[in-house]
PDB file of C-alpha atoms in Angstrom:
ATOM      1  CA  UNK A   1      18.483  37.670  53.109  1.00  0.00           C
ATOM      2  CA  UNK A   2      16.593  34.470  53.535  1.00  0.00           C
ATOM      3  CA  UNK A   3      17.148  30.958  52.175  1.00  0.00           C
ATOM      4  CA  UNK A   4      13.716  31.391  50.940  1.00  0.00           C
ATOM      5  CA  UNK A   5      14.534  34.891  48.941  1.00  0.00           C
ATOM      6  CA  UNK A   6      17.662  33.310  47.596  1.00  0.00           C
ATOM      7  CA  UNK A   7      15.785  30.310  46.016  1.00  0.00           C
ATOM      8  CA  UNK A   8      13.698  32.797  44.934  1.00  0.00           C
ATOM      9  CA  UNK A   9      16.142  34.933  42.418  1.00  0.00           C
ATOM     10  CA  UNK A  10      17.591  31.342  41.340  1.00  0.00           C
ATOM     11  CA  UNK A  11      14.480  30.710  40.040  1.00  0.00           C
ATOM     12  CA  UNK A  12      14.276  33.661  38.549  1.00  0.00           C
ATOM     13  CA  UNK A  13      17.865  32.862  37.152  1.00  0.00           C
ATOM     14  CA  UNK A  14      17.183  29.634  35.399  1.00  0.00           C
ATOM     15  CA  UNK A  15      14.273  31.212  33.483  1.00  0.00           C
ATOM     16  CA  UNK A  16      16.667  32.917  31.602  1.00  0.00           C
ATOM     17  CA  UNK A  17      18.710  29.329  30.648  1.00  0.00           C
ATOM     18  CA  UNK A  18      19.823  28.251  27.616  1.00  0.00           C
ATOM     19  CA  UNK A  19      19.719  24.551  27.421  1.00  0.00           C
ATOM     20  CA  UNK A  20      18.648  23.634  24.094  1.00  0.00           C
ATOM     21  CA  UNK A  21      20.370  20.290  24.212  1.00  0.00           C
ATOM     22  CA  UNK A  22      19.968  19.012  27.528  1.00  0.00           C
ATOM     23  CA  UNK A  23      16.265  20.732  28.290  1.00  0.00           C
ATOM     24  CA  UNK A  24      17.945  20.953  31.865  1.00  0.00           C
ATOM     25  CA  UNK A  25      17.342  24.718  32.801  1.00  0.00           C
ATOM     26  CA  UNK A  26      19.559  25.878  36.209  1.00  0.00           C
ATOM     27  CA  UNK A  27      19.468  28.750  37.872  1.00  0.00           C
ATOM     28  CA  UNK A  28      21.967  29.748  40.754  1.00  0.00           C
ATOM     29  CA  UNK A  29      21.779  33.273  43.073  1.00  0.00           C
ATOM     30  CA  UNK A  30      25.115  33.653  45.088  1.00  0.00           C
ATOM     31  CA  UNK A  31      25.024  35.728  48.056  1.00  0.00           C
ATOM     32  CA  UNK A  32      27.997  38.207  48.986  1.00  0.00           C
ATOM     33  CA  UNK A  33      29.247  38.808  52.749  1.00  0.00           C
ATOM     34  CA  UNK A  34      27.894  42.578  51.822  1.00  0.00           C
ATOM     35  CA  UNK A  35      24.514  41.637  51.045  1.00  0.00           C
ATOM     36  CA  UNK A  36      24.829  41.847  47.312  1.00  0.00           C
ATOM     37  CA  UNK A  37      23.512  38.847  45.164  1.00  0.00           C
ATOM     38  CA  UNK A  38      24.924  37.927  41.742  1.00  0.00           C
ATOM     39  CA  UNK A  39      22.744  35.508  39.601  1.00  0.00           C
ATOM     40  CA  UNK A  40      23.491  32.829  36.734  1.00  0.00           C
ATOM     41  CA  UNK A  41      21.637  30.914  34.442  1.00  0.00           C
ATOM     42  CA  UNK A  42      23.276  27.691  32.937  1.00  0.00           C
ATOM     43  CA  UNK A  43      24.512  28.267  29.146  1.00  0.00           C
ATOM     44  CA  UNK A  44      24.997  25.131  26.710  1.00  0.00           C
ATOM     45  CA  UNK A  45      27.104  25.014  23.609  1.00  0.00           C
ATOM     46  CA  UNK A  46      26.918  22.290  20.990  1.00  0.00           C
ATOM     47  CA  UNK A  47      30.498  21.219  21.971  1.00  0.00           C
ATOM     48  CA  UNK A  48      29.293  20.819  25.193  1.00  0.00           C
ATOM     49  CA  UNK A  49      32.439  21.394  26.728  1.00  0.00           C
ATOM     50  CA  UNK A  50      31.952  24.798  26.258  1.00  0.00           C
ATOM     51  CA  UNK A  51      28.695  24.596  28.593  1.00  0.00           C
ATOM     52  CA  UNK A  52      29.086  26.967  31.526  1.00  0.00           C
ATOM     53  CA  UNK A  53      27.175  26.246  34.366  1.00  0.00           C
ATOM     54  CA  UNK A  54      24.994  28.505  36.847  1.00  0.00           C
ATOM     55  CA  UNK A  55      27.078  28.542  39.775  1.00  0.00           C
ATOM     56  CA  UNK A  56      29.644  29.156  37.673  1.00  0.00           C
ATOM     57  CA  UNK A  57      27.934  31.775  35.712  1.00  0.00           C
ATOM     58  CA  UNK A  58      27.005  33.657  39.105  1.00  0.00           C
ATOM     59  CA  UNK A  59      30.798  33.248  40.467  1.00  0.00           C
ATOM     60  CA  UNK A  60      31.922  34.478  37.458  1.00  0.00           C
ATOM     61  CA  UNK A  61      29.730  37.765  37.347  1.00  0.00           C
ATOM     62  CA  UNK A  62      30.556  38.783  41.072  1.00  0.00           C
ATOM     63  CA  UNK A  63      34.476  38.273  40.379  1.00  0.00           C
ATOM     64  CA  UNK A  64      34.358  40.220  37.484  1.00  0.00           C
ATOM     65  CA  UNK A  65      32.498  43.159  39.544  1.00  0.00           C
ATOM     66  CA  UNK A  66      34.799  42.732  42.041  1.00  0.00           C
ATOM     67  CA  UNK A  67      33.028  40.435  44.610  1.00  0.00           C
ATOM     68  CA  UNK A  68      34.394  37.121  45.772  1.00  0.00           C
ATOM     69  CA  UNK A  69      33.365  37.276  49.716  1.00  0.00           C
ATOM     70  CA  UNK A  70      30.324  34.608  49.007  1.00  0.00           C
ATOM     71  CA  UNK A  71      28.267  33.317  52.078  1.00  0.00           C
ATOM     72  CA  UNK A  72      25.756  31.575  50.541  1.00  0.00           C
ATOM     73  CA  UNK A  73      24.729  30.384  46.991  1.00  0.00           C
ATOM     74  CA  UNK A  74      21.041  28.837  46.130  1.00  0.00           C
ATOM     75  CA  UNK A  75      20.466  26.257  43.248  1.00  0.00           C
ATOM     76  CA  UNK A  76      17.207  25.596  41.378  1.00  0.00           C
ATOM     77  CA  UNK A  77      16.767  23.373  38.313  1.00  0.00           C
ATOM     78  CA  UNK A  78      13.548  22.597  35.671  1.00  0.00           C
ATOM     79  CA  UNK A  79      13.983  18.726  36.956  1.00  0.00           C
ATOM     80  CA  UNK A  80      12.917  19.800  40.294  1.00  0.00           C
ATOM     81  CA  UNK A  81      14.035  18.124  43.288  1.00  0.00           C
ATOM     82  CA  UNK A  82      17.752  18.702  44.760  1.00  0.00           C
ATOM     83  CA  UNK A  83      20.455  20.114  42.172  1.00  0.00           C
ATOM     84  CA  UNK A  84      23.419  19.389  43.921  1.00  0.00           C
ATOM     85  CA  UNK A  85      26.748  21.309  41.962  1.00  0.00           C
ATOM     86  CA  UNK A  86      28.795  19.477  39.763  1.00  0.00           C
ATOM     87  CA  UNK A  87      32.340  18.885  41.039  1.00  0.00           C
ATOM     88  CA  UNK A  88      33.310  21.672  38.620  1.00  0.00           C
ATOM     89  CA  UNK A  89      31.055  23.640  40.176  1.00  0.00           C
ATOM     90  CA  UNK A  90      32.647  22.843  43.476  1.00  0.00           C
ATOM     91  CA  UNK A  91      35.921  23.448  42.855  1.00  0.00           C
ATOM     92  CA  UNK A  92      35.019  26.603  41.488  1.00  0.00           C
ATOM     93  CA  UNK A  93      33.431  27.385  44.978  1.00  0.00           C
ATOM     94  CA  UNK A  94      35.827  25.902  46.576  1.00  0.00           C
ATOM     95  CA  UNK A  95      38.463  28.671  45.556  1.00  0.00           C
ATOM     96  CA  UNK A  96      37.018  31.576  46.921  1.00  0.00           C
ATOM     97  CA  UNK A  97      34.531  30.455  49.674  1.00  0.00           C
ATOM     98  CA  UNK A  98      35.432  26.472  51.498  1.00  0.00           C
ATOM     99  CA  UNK A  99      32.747  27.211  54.150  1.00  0.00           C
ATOM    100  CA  UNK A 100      30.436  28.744  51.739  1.00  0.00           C
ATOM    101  CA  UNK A 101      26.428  27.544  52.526  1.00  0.00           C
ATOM    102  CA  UNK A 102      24.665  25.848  49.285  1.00  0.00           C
ATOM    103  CA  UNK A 103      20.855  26.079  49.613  1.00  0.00           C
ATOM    104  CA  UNK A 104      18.921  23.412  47.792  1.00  0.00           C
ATOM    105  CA  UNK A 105      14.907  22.939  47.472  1.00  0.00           C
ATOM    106  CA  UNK A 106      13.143  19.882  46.836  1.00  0.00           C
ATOM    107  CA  UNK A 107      10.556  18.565  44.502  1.00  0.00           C
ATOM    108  CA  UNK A 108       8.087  19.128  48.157  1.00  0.00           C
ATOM    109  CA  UNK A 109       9.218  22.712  48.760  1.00  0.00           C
ATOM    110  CA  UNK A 110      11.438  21.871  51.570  1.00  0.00           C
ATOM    111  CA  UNK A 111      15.026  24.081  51.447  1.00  0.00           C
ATOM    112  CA  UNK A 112      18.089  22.565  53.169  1.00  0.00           C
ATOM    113  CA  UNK A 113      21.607  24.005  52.703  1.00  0.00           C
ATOM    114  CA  UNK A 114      25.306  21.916  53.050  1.00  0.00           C
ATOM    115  CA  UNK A 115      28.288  23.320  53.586  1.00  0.00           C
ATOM    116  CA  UNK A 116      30.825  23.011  50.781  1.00  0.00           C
ATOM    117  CA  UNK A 117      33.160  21.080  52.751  1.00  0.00           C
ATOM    118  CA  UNK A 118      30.784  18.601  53.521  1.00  0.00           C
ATOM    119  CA  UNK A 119      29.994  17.684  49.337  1.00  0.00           C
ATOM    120  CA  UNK A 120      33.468  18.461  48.816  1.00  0.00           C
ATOM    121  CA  UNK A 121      35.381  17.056  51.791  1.00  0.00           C
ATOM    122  CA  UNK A 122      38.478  16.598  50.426  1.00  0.00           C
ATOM    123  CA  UNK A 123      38.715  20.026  47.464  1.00  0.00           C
ATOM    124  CA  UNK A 124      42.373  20.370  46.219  1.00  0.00           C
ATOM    125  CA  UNK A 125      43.684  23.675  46.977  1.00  0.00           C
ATOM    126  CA  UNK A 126      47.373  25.382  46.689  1.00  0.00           C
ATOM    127  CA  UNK A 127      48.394  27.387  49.787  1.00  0.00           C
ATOM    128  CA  UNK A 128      47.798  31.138  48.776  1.00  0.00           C
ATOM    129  CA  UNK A 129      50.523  33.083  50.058  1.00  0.00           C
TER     130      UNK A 129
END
């Protein structure tokens, strides 16, 4: 799959986003080592601590179908421009994937991807024996 075709289905995602509060609609499309892609939307609550975000949404989904082999995972938003993953977010990633590729697109079209090490040099981890 391409960068391209991933930003695509993110942007599909985030059409389905439920951001009342914040008017912020994200969409994230997280690609498996096995070619499967899982897709989130971002989901606010009035608490907003309860707010789950996309990348979250679309780890989420693929653990609980029994995926968490992720090469690659694409990020759209409704502000356009770069939507870089909350540190959450990272973490999150961080746990099943360090090396996993995050795919952004700008306001211009232009996709670039980072590797999570490099926006999250320093994650915390435990050594998983």
């Amino acid at each position: 799959m391409t960068d391209a075709e991933l930003i695509e289905l993110s942007e599909e995602a985030m059409k389905y986003a439920y951001s009342p509060y914040s008017r912020f609609e994200v969409g994230a499309a997280i690609l498996c080592e096995s070619g499967k892609v899982y897709s989130g939307c971002n989901v606010e609550n009035a608490t907003f601590g309860a707010t789950n975000c996309a990348e979250r949404t679309a780890v989420f989904k693929a653990v609980s179908e029994g995926s968490a082999d992720f090469e690659a995972i694409a990020i759209t938003s409704s502000g356009g421009g770069l939507t870089f993953p909350c540190g959450i977010c990272r973490q999150v990633l961080a746990e099943f994937s360090p090396q996993i590729r995050v795919v952004l697109k700008s306001e211009d079209g232009e996709i670039s991807s980072f590797t999570l090490s490099e926006l999250l040099p320093h994650g915390f981890a435990l050594d998983k024996q």
